[in-house]
GROMACS .gro file of C-alpha atoms in nm:
model
  468
    1MET     CA    1  -3.381   0.984  -3.826
    2ASN     CA    2  -3.216   0.644  -3.835
    3VAL     CA    3  -2.840   0.662  -3.799
    4THR     CA    4  -2.631   0.391  -3.960
    5GLU     CA    5  -2.268   0.310  -3.914
    6GLY     CA    6  -2.197   0.401  -4.277
    7GLY     CA    7  -2.336   0.746  -4.222
    8PHE     CA    8  -2.041   0.844  -4.006
    9GLU     CA    9  -1.795   0.805  -4.290
   10ASN     CA   10  -1.916   1.100  -4.496
   11ARG     CA   11  -2.053   1.324  -4.227
   12GLN     CA   12  -1.870   1.543  -3.976
   13LEU     CA   13  -2.014   1.496  -3.628
   14HIS     CA   14  -2.068   1.788  -3.393
   15MET     CA   15  -2.121   1.775  -3.018
   16GLU     CA   16  -2.412   2.017  -3.041
   17ASP     CA   17  -2.605   1.777  -3.267
   18TYR     CA   18  -2.611   1.513  -2.998
   19LEU     CA   19  -2.666   1.749  -2.707
   20GLN     CA   20  -2.992   1.848  -2.874
   21MET     CA   21  -3.104   1.485  -2.867
   22VAL     CA   22  -3.129   1.494  -2.487
   23SER     CA   23  -3.478   1.579  -2.373
   24ALA     CA   24  -3.505   1.884  -2.150
   25GLU     CA   25  -3.705   1.677  -1.901
   26GLN     CA   26  -3.411   1.438  -1.860
   27ARG     CA   27  -3.150   1.692  -1.754
   28GLU     CA   28  -3.088   1.900  -1.447
   29HIS     CA   29  -2.933   2.190  -1.636
   30ALA     CA   30  -2.885   2.295  -1.998
   31GLU     CA   31  -2.654   2.087  -2.218
   32ALA     CA   32  -2.620   1.798  -1.972
   33PHE     CA   33  -2.525   1.479  -2.152
   34ASP     CA   34  -2.758   1.186  -2.089
   35TYR     CA   35  -2.609   0.847  -2.181
   36SER     CA   36  -2.919   0.645  -2.100
   37ARG     CA   37  -3.130   0.858  -2.333
   38ILE     CA   38  -2.871   0.837  -2.610
   39THR     CA   39  -2.854   0.458  -2.570
   40GLU     CA   40  -3.224   0.437  -2.647
   41LYS     CA   41  -3.161   0.623  -2.974
   42SER     CA   42  -2.867   0.424  -3.106
   43SER     CA   43  -2.584   0.209  -2.978
   44VAL     CA   44  -2.370   0.355  -3.257
   45ILE     CA   45  -2.401   0.705  -3.113
   46THR     CA   46  -2.316   0.575  -2.767
   47ASP     CA   47  -2.004   0.406  -2.905
   48PHE     CA   48  -1.910   0.732  -3.075
   49TRP     CA   49  -1.919   0.923  -2.749
   50THR     CA   50  -1.735   0.660  -2.545
   51ALA     CA   51  -1.468   0.675  -2.815
   52ASN     CA   52  -1.462   1.058  -2.802
   53LEU     CA   53  -1.514   1.100  -2.431
   54LEU     CA   54  -1.238   1.356  -2.383
   55GLU     CA   55  -1.436   1.615  -2.580
   56LEU     CA   56  -1.721   1.581  -2.330
   57ILE     CA   57  -1.487   1.605  -2.033
   58ILE     CA   58  -1.322   1.931  -2.145
   59ARG     CA   59  -1.633   2.106  -2.266
   60LYS     CA   60  -1.688   2.437  -2.091
   61ASP     CA   61  -2.006   2.362  -1.895
   62ASN     CA   62  -1.863   2.037  -1.756
   63LEU     CA   63  -1.545   2.214  -1.641
   64ASN     CA   64  -1.750   2.496  -1.488
   65GLU     CA   65  -1.959   2.247  -1.294
   66ALA     CA   66  -1.640   2.072  -1.177
   67TYR     CA   67  -1.498   2.404  -1.056
   68LEU     CA   68  -1.816   2.485  -0.862
   69ARG     CA   69  -1.810   2.145  -0.688
   70VAL     CA   70  -1.444   2.182  -0.592
   71LYS     CA   71  -1.516   2.531  -0.460
   72LYS     CA   72  -1.813   2.404  -0.259
   73ASN     CA   73  -1.615   2.116  -0.108
   74LYS     CA   74  -1.325   2.347  -0.017
   75GLY     CA   75  -1.046   2.134   0.128
   76ALA     CA   76  -0.674   2.184   0.172
   77GLY     CA   77  -0.434   2.266  -0.110
   78GLY     CA   78  -0.182   2.035  -0.271
   79ILE     CA   79   0.197   2.055  -0.311
   80ASP     CA   80   0.184   2.390  -0.496
   81GLY     CA   81   0.016   2.564  -0.201
   82MET     CA   82  -0.268   2.704  -0.414
   83ARG     CA   83  -0.592   2.742  -0.221
   84VAL     CA   84  -0.944   2.699  -0.352
   85ASP     CA   85  -1.014   3.074  -0.333
   86GLU     CA   86  -0.712   3.134  -0.563
   87LEU     CA   87  -0.841   2.889  -0.823
   88LEU     CA   88  -1.076   3.112  -1.025
   89PRO     CA   89  -0.819   3.380  -1.121
   90TYR     CA   90  -0.574   3.105  -1.221
   91LEU     CA   91  -0.831   2.928  -1.441
   92ARG     CA   92  -0.933   3.254  -1.608
   93ALA     CA   93  -0.573   3.323  -1.699
   94ASN     CA   94  -0.467   2.968  -1.789
   95GLY     CA   95  -0.789   2.779  -1.867
   96GLU     CA   96  -0.752   2.770  -2.246
   97LYS     CA   97  -0.390   2.657  -2.226
   98LEU     CA   98  -0.484   2.388  -1.974
   99VAL     CA   99  -0.764   2.253  -2.197
  100GLN     CA  100  -0.533   2.249  -2.497
  101GLU     CA  101  -0.268   2.055  -2.306
  102ILE     CA  102  -0.529   1.796  -2.200
  103ARG     CA  103  -0.659   1.768  -2.557
  104ASN     CA  104  -0.307   1.722  -2.698
  105GLY     CA  105  -0.218   1.463  -2.434
  106CYS     CA  106   0.076   1.663  -2.298
  107TYR     CA  107  -0.079   1.761  -1.959
  108LYS     CA  108   0.121   1.625  -1.667
  109PRO     CA  109  -0.057   1.598  -1.329
  110ASN     CA  110   0.122   1.706  -1.013
  111PRO     CA  111   0.215   1.456  -0.740
  112VAL     CA  112  -0.030   1.442  -0.450
  113ARG     CA  113   0.056   1.565  -0.103
  114ARG     CA  114   0.082   1.267   0.130
  115VAL     CA  115  -0.114   1.289   0.456
  116GLU     CA  116  -0.127   1.001   0.704
  117ILE     CA  117  -0.430   0.959   0.930
  118PRO     CA  118  -0.410   0.717   1.225
  119LYS     CA  119  -0.653   0.423   1.211
  120GLU     CA  120  -0.842   0.268   1.500
  121THR     CA  121  -0.592  -0.019   1.501
  122LYS     CA  122  -0.284   0.096   1.691
  123GLY     CA  123   0.016   0.155   1.469
  124GLU     CA  124  -0.179   0.157   1.140
  125VAL     CA  125  -0.233   0.468   0.929
  126ARG     CA  126  -0.456   0.555   0.636
  127LYS     CA  127  -0.258   0.719   0.355
  128LEU     CA  128  -0.438   1.009   0.193
  129GLY     CA  129  -0.321   1.188  -0.121
  130VAL     CA  130  -0.426   1.553  -0.156
  131PRO     CA  131  -0.416   1.671  -0.521
  132THR     CA  132  -0.358   2.031  -0.620
  133VAL     CA  133  -0.678   2.228  -0.665
  134VAL     CA  134  -0.624   2.242  -1.043
  135ASP     CA  135  -0.590   1.864  -1.061
  136ARG     CA  136  -0.896   1.836  -0.840
  137VAL     CA  137  -1.102   2.027  -1.099
  138ILE     CA  138  -0.979   1.804  -1.382
  139GLN     CA  139  -1.042   1.487  -1.181
  140GLN     CA  140  -1.391   1.612  -1.094
  141ALA     CA  141  -1.463   1.680  -1.461
  142ILE     CA  142  -1.354   1.326  -1.549
  143ALA     CA  143  -1.558   1.176  -1.263
  144GLN     CA  144  -1.874   1.360  -1.370
  145GLU     CA  145  -1.867   1.209  -1.718
  146LEU     CA  146  -1.757   0.863  -1.606
  147THR     CA  147  -2.035   0.855  -1.346
  148SER     CA  148  -2.292   0.902  -1.625
  149ILE     CA  149  -2.141   0.605  -1.809
  150TYR     CA  150  -2.083   0.366  -1.519
  151GLU     CA  151  -2.378   0.437  -1.292
  152PRO     CA  152  -2.621   0.223  -1.497
  153LEU     CA  153  -2.364  -0.058  -1.497
  154PHE     CA  154  -2.307  -0.076  -1.120
  155SER     CA  155  -2.478  -0.332  -0.901
  156GLU     CA  156  -2.792  -0.250  -0.704
  157ASN     CA  157  -2.612  -0.395  -0.400
  158SER     CA  158  -2.331  -0.136  -0.418
  159PHE     CA  159  -2.395   0.174  -0.206
  160GLY     CA  160  -2.066   0.356  -0.153
  161PHE     CA  161  -1.971   0.678  -0.338
  162ARG     CA  162  -2.282   0.672  -0.553
  163PRO     CA  163  -2.544   0.943  -0.610
  164LYS     CA  164  -2.864   0.913  -0.406
  165ARG     CA  165  -2.725   0.614  -0.211
  166GLY     CA  166  -2.561   0.600   0.127
  167GLN     CA  167  -2.490   0.408   0.444
  168HIS     CA  168  -2.851   0.400   0.557
  169ASP     CA  169  -2.959   0.239   0.229
  170ALA     CA  170  -2.690  -0.028   0.272
  171LEU     CA  171  -2.803  -0.098   0.629
  172ARG     CA  172  -3.167  -0.128   0.530
  173GLN     CA  173  -3.068  -0.380   0.263
  174CYS     CA  174  -2.880  -0.579   0.529
  175GLN     CA  175  -3.194  -0.583   0.743
  176LYS     CA  176  -3.397  -0.711   0.447
  177TYR     CA  177  -3.162  -1.004   0.388
  178VAL     CA  178  -3.157  -1.097   0.759
  179ASN     CA  179  -3.537  -1.082   0.776
  180ASP     CA  180  -3.541  -1.324   0.482
  181GLY     CA  181  -3.342  -1.573   0.688
  182TYR     CA  182  -2.985  -1.501   0.576
  183VAL     CA  183  -2.843  -1.466   0.925
  184PHE     CA  184  -2.487  -1.590   0.865
  185VAL     CA  185  -2.251  -1.346   0.701
  186VAL     CA  186  -1.905  -1.331   0.550
  187ASP     CA  187  -1.758  -1.007   0.682
  188MET     CA  188  -1.506  -0.947   0.402
  189ASP     CA  189  -1.207  -0.720   0.465
  190LEU     CA  190  -0.971  -0.618   0.184
  191GLU     CA  191  -0.622  -0.541   0.310
  192LYS     CA  192  -0.517  -0.183   0.223
  193PHE     CA  193  -0.745  -0.179  -0.081
  194PHE     CA  194  -0.670   0.173  -0.205
  195ASP     CA  195  -0.296   0.119  -0.162
  196SER     CA  196  -0.286  -0.216  -0.343
  197VAL     CA  197  -0.499  -0.176  -0.655
  198GLY     CA  198  -0.302  -0.290  -0.959
  199HIS     CA  199  -0.285  -0.021  -1.227
  200SER     CA  200  -0.277  -0.265  -1.517
  201LYS     CA  201  -0.586  -0.451  -1.394
  202LEU     CA  202  -0.776  -0.126  -1.336
  203ILE     CA  203  -0.685   0.007  -1.681
  204GLU     CA  204  -0.796  -0.325  -1.833
  205VAL     CA  205  -1.136  -0.295  -1.665
  206LEU     CA  206  -1.174   0.070  -1.769
  207ALA     CA  207  -1.079  -0.004  -2.130
  208ARG     CA  208  -1.372  -0.246  -2.166
  209THR     CA  209  -1.611   0.049  -2.152
  210ILE     CA  210  -1.403   0.361  -2.233
  211LYS     CA  211  -1.288   0.354  -2.595
  212ASP     CA  212  -1.116   0.693  -2.591
  213GLY     CA  213  -0.749   0.614  -2.533
  214ARG     CA  214  -0.678   0.976  -2.439
  215VAL     CA  215  -0.902   0.947  -2.133
  216ILE     CA  216  -0.743   0.614  -2.034
  217SER     CA  217  -0.401   0.775  -2.072
  218LEU     CA  218  -0.500   1.075  -1.858
  219ILE     CA  219  -0.634   0.850  -1.580
  220HIS     CA  220  -0.316   0.642  -1.598
  221LYS     CA  221  -0.111   0.962  -1.556
  222TYR     CA  222  -0.303   1.044  -1.239
  223LEU     CA  223  -0.242   0.696  -1.103
  224ASN     CA  224   0.134   0.729  -1.175
  225ALA     CA  225   0.167   1.093  -1.064
  226GLY     CA  226   0.346   0.998  -0.741
  227ALA     CA  227   0.331   1.157  -0.397
  228MET     CA  228   0.535   1.410  -0.199
  229ASN     CA  229   0.593   1.297   0.158
  230ASN     CA  230   0.791   1.535   0.383
  231GLY     CA  231   0.963   1.685   0.080
  232LEU     CA  232   1.055   1.348  -0.072
  233PHE     CA  233   0.904   1.211  -0.393
  234GLU     CA  234   0.745   0.864  -0.377
  235LYS     CA  235   0.652   0.659  -0.682
  236THR     CA  236   0.294   0.525  -0.699
  237GLU     CA  237   0.332   0.216  -0.912
  238VAL     CA  238   0.037   0.048  -0.738
  239GLY     CA  239  -0.268   0.184  -0.561
  240MET     CA  240  -0.469   0.500  -0.604
  241PRO     CA  241  -0.455   0.793  -0.361
  242GLN     CA  242  -0.756   0.858  -0.140
  243GLY     CA  243  -0.841   1.225  -0.132
  244GLY     CA  244  -0.920   1.312  -0.493
  245PRO     CA  245  -1.263   1.316  -0.666
  246LEU     CA  246  -1.164   1.037  -0.906
  247SER     CA  247  -1.057   0.765  -0.661
  248PRO     CA  248  -1.405   0.680  -0.522
  249LEU     CA  249  -1.539   0.619  -0.872
  250LEU     CA  250  -1.236   0.413  -0.977
  251SER     CA  251  -1.274   0.200  -0.664
  252ASN     CA  252  -1.633   0.122  -0.763
  253VAL     CA  253  -1.523   0.037  -1.117
  254MET     CA  254  -1.263  -0.205  -0.981
  255LEU     CA  255  -1.490  -0.362  -0.722
  256GLY     CA  256  -1.770  -0.380  -0.975
  257GLU     CA  257  -1.586  -0.692  -1.092
  258LEU     CA  258  -1.639  -0.841  -0.745
  259ASP     CA  259  -2.008  -0.743  -0.753
  260ALA     CA  260  -2.051  -0.914  -1.091
  261GLU     CA  261  -1.889  -1.236  -0.961
  262LEU     CA  262  -2.109  -1.239  -0.650
  263GLU     CA  263  -2.421  -1.190  -0.863
  264ARG     CA  264  -2.308  -1.459  -1.107
  265ARG     CA  265  -2.287  -1.701  -0.812
  266GLY     CA  266  -2.634  -1.599  -0.692
  267LEU     CA  267  -2.506  -1.467  -0.358
  268ARG     CA  268  -2.679  -1.196  -0.159
  269PHE     CA  269  -2.442  -0.919  -0.056
  270VAL     CA  270  -2.412  -0.555   0.042
  271ARG     CA  271  -2.103  -0.354  -0.045
  272TYR     CA  272  -2.014  -0.006   0.072
  273ALA     CA  273  -1.678   0.099  -0.082
  274ASP     CA  274  -1.436  -0.181   0.017
  275ASP     CA  275  -1.657  -0.309   0.304
  276CYS     CA  276  -1.851  -0.612   0.185
  277MET     CA  277  -2.099  -0.840   0.362
  278ILE     CA  278  -2.212  -1.167   0.201
  279PHE     CA  279  -2.534  -1.316   0.347
  280CYS     CA  280  -2.602  -1.690   0.369
  281LYS     CA  281  -2.856  -1.915   0.543
  282SER     CA  282  -2.602  -2.146   0.708
  283ARG     CA  283  -2.251  -2.122   0.849
  284LYS     CA  284  -2.134  -2.396   0.611
  285SER     CA  285  -2.253  -2.212   0.297
  286ALA     CA  286  -2.100  -1.889   0.430
  287GLN     CA  287  -1.766  -2.065   0.479
  288ARG     CA  288  -1.784  -2.202   0.126
  289ALA     CA  289  -1.868  -1.857  -0.013
  290MET     CA  290  -1.574  -1.702   0.174
  291ASP     CA  291  -1.330  -1.957   0.033
  292ASN     CA  292  -1.451  -1.915  -0.325
  293ILE     CA  293  -1.467  -1.535  -0.321
  294THR     CA  294  -1.128  -1.508  -0.153
  295ARG     CA  295  -0.976  -1.706  -0.440
  296PHE     CA  296  -1.148  -1.482  -0.694
  297ILE     CA  297  -1.029  -1.162  -0.527
  298GLU     CA  298  -0.669  -1.274  -0.497
  299HIS     CA  299  -0.631  -1.461  -0.830
  300LYS     CA  300  -0.851  -1.251  -1.061
  301LEU     CA  301  -0.846  -0.900  -0.912
  302PHE     CA  302  -0.495  -0.933  -0.767
  303LEU     CA  303  -0.605  -0.783  -0.437
  304LYS     CA  304  -0.532  -0.920  -0.092
  305VAL     CA  305  -0.792  -1.040   0.159
  306ASN     CA  306  -0.712  -0.969   0.522
  307ARG     CA  307  -0.767  -1.319   0.661
  308SER     CA  308  -0.735  -1.209   1.023
  309LYS     CA  309  -1.031  -0.970   0.984
  310THR     CA  310  -1.238  -1.165   0.730
  311VAL     CA  311  -1.470  -1.388   0.929
  312VAL     CA  312  -1.783  -1.600   0.906
  313ALA     CA  313  -2.019  -1.508   1.188
  314HIS     CA  314  -2.379  -1.475   1.295
  315ILE     CA  315  -2.526  -1.136   1.214
  316ARG     CA  316  -2.538  -1.035   1.582
  317ASP     CA  317  -2.159  -1.067   1.608
  318VAL     CA  318  -2.055  -0.836   1.323
  319LYS     CA  319  -2.000  -0.464   1.284
  320PHE     CA  320  -2.090  -0.285   0.962
  321LEU     CA  321  -2.060   0.089   0.902
  322GLY     CA  322  -2.045   0.147   1.279
  323TYR     CA  323  -2.370  -0.039   1.345
  324GLY     CA  324  -2.436  -0.370   1.516
  325PHE     CA  325  -2.732  -0.602   1.459
  326ARG     CA  326  -2.973  -0.794   1.679
  327ILE     CA  327  -3.278  -1.007   1.618
  328TYR     CA  328  -3.582  -0.910   1.823
  329ARG     CA  329  -3.909  -1.100   1.776
  330LYS     CA  330  -3.779  -1.253   1.451
  331GLU     CA  331  -3.701  -0.910   1.309
  332CYS     CA  332  -3.357  -0.759   1.244
  333ARG     CA  333  -3.297  -0.447   1.449
  334LEU     CA  334  -3.002  -0.211   1.438
  335ARG     CA  335  -2.798  -0.096   1.736
  336VAL     CA  336  -2.495   0.120   1.797
  337HIS     CA  337  -2.194  -0.107   1.804
  338PRO     CA  338  -2.005  -0.091   2.139
  339LYS     CA  339  -1.691   0.038   1.959
  340SER     CA  340  -1.894   0.322   1.806
  341ALA     CA  341  -2.044   0.406   2.145
  342ALA     CA  342  -1.694   0.413   2.298
  343LYS     CA  343  -1.574   0.650   2.024
  344PHE     CA  344  -1.876   0.872   2.089
  345LYS     CA  345  -1.793   0.901   2.459
  346LYS     CA  346  -1.427   0.963   2.378
  347ARG     CA  347  -1.515   1.258   2.156
  348ILE     CA  348  -1.756   1.401   2.417
  349ARG     CA  349  -1.472   1.372   2.668
  350GLU     CA  350  -1.240   1.567   2.435
  351ILE     CA  351  -1.494   1.845   2.375
  352THR     CA  352  -1.568   1.885   2.747
  353ASP     CA  353  -1.205   1.871   2.858
  354ARG     CA  354  -1.160   2.133   3.130
  355ASN     CA  355  -0.796   2.184   3.033
  356CYS     CA  356  -0.881   2.266   2.671
  357SER     CA  357  -0.843   2.642   2.631
  358ILE     CA  358  -1.130   2.727   2.396
  359SER     CA  359  -1.414   2.973   2.439
  360ASN     CA  360  -1.749   2.859   2.571
  361LEU     CA  361  -1.915   2.958   2.243
  362LYS     CA  362  -1.676   2.741   2.044
  363ARG     CA  363  -1.719   2.448   2.284
  364GLU     CA  364  -2.098   2.477   2.264
  365LYS     CA  365  -2.084   2.477   1.882
  366GLN     CA  366  -1.847   2.178   1.872
  367TYR     CA  367  -2.073   1.985   2.107
  368ARG     CA  368  -2.390   2.071   1.917
  369ASP     CA  369  -2.245   1.996   1.572
  370PHE     CA  370  -2.091   1.666   1.681
  371VAL     CA  371  -2.396   1.538   1.871
  372THR     CA  372  -2.646   1.629   1.598
  373GLY     CA  373  -2.428   1.475   1.326
  374TRP     CA  374  -2.369   1.157   1.527
  375ILE     CA  375  -2.735   1.107   1.611
  376GLU     CA  376  -2.840   1.177   1.250
  377TYR     CA  377  -2.603   0.903   1.134
  378PHE     CA  378  -2.706   0.647   1.398
  379LYS     CA  379  -3.077   0.734   1.395
  380LEU     CA  380  -3.166   0.392   1.250
  381ALA     CA  381  -3.042   0.225   1.568
  382ASP     CA  382  -3.240   0.153   1.885
  383MET     CA  383  -3.032   0.370   2.117
  384LYS     CA  384  -3.266   0.558   2.351
  385LYS     CA  385  -3.144   0.361   2.655
  386LEU     CA  386  -2.782   0.417   2.553
  387LEU     CA  387  -2.835   0.793   2.527
  388MET     CA  388  -3.023   0.801   2.858
  389THR     CA  389  -2.709   0.649   3.015
  390ILE     CA  390  -2.462   0.883   2.846
  391GLU     CA  391  -2.653   1.208   2.882
  392PRO     CA  392  -2.625   1.257   3.262
  393TRP     CA  393  -2.250   1.188   3.239
  394ALA     CA  394  -2.210   1.439   2.953
  395ARG     CA  395  -2.404   1.710   3.141
  396HIS     CA  396  -2.194   1.646   3.451
  397ARG     CA  397  -1.882   1.711   3.245
  398ILE     CA  398  -2.030   2.032   3.103
  399ARG     CA  399  -2.113   2.163   3.450
  400ALA     CA  400  -1.761   2.073   3.562
  401VAL     CA  401  -1.625   2.294   3.282
  402TYR     CA  402  -1.822   2.595   3.408
  403TRP     CA  403  -1.735   2.528   3.771
  404SER     CA  404  -1.367   2.514   3.690
  405GLN     CA  405  -1.398   2.855   3.521
  406TRP     CA  406  -1.552   3.005   3.837
  407LYS     CA  407  -1.229   2.978   4.030
  408LYS     CA  408  -1.273   3.266   4.274
  409VAL     CA  409  -1.534   3.261   4.547
  410LYS     CA  410  -1.667   3.603   4.445
  411THR     CA  411  -1.713   3.479   4.088
  412ARG     CA  412  -1.910   3.182   4.215
  413TYR     CA  413  -2.132   3.413   4.421
  414ARG     CA  414  -2.197   3.635   4.118
  415MET     CA  415  -2.274   3.353   3.878
  416LEU     CA  416  -2.489   3.151   4.118
  417ARG     CA  417  -2.694   3.459   4.208
  418ALA     CA  418  -2.737   3.534   3.834
  419LEU     CA  419  -2.879   3.186   3.802
  420LYS     CA  420  -3.140   3.283   4.068
  421LEU     CA  421  -3.040   3.024   4.322
  422ASP     CA  422  -3.160   3.054   4.681
  423GLU     CA  423  -2.916   3.255   4.891
  424TRP     CA  424  -2.839   2.972   5.133
  425LYS     CA  425  -2.758   2.746   4.837
  426VAL     CA  426  -2.541   3.018   4.685
  427HIS     CA  427  -2.347   3.051   5.010
  428SER     CA  428  -2.310   2.673   5.048
  429LEU     CA  429  -2.190   2.611   4.692
  430ALA     CA  430  -1.967   2.916   4.658
  431ASN     CA  431  -1.772   2.821   4.970
  432SER     CA  432  -1.756   2.451   4.891
  433ARG     CA  433  -1.416   2.283   4.948
  434GLU     CA  434  -1.502   1.986   4.732
  435GLY     CA  435  -1.310   1.911   4.415
  436ILE     CA  436  -1.433   2.025   4.077
  437TRP     CA  437  -1.597   1.696   3.978
  438LYS     CA  438  -1.783   1.646   4.305
  439ALA     CA  439  -1.882   2.012   4.347
  440SER     CA  440  -2.018   2.029   3.991
  441GLN     CA  441  -2.247   1.739   4.078
  442PHE     CA  442  -2.447   1.976   4.298
  443LEU     CA  443  -2.453   2.243   4.028
  444ASN     CA  444  -2.751   2.082   3.857
  445THR     CA  445  -2.984   2.290   4.074
  446ALA     CA  446  -2.835   2.607   3.923
  447LEU     CA  447  -2.724   2.503   3.574
  448THR     CA  448  -3.041   2.308   3.502
  449ASN     CA  449  -3.094   2.093   3.195
  450SER     CA  450  -3.311   2.360   3.033
  451ILE     CA  451  -3.041   2.623   3.082
  452LEU     CA  452  -2.780   2.394   2.926
  453VAL     CA  453  -3.011   2.345   2.626
  454ARG     CA  454  -3.047   2.722   2.589
  455LEU     CA  455  -2.667   2.752   2.596
  456GLY     CA  456  -2.645   2.512   2.302
  457TYR     CA  457  -2.583   2.176   2.474
  458ILE     CA  458  -2.878   1.996   2.321
  459SER     CA  459  -3.044   1.702   2.489
  460LEU     CA  460  -2.927   1.375   2.335
  461VAL     CA  461  -3.251   1.189   2.408
  462ASP     CA  462  -3.480   1.471   2.294
  463TYR     CA  463  -3.293   1.515   1.967
  464TYR     CA  464  -3.296   1.138   1.900
  465VAL     CA  465  -3.674   1.126   1.958
  466LYS     CA  466  -3.713   1.425   1.727
  467VAL     CA  467  -3.519   1.281   1.433
  468CYS     CA  468  -3.683   0.940   1.472
   0.00000   0.00000   0.00000
């Protein structure tokens, strides 16, 4: 059936009519709304739904999916103290009223709870805003529908906060550009991006695609909801709080303008959230690109470029997503950046702190979870030699933890005999007058590497070889 614009005047439209248009093969679950499929049918229908987007957001199955995602992600509560496990009874009792308030435009979001996280740079903090769990469900419902609209519009060179894309994809794209000869980069740094986004500019960008003013108004309310910091209310006239499901998508919408400008200029780039790398073949062209893009960001997007951190450099001198780069036999290879390696050792030091009063089981789990997660993230890097250097040091610290727990001589005798050590070695070690660090160095004959692995302290090198 061909749908014409005039047909809408005399016919009442129902959501179910258009849900049936979506092929079952194109959806992951029943009644999922597929914008790309609809677009193939008619641009008029697509315009209808972008102009009536709120009805899609508050439909029951979308809200149910949003609730399940919030429940799965868990997280701390907002200013009202409601926890995720208290959310379902509240929604059952107040869900219809909540939906009606959103539909009528009289719903008022709660302020976020301000949390400050220290950054690597001394004295700087990252401001997070934790929404209430109810607001988190509504934001998630909005984000689910907006993702379907905006995902086809985003650049192929944008990798942050997008489905089926991640840091590893961004790093592989960097390698591809370097292998093609683009070895000079503009390492672009936006100063306090999330805290400095202009609401009016963001709303302007959103309004180009979203024609339902009720949705624009609801998003604007979330941007202006404010924050509670130590019991005091703070206005949020600029910026968007990190911590809610909606902010990552809105950041991509805003920075999609930057992506479009870079593509218009024919520049090769990789962007992950607000971290952007522009690739050029010469230092001079990279400098020119930095100057032009800086002007665009500051004069068109009204954001600020951190000039002290935005640099033009050879690829081997930059850090991106924790990785460093090197060129080996004319091929771009990834490595663990020295700062990332230092952070890794710092965390190992914290987990194996002898003065930290946690159980051995908890320490073993912390060590195992951290090491496996870290290696999984950095598995693209050539780091076997690095891990071979760190591993003996880490095992030495683990043995020192156990030795410090065996304070009494009789305890040392019992534990060393249980480890089936020769009696003369048991006697020598148990009566040792050396300090903890030096004495634990000789414990490797009792607490062998294989025993440490069985206890849960996995081998760094073996796990790296396994995942690679």
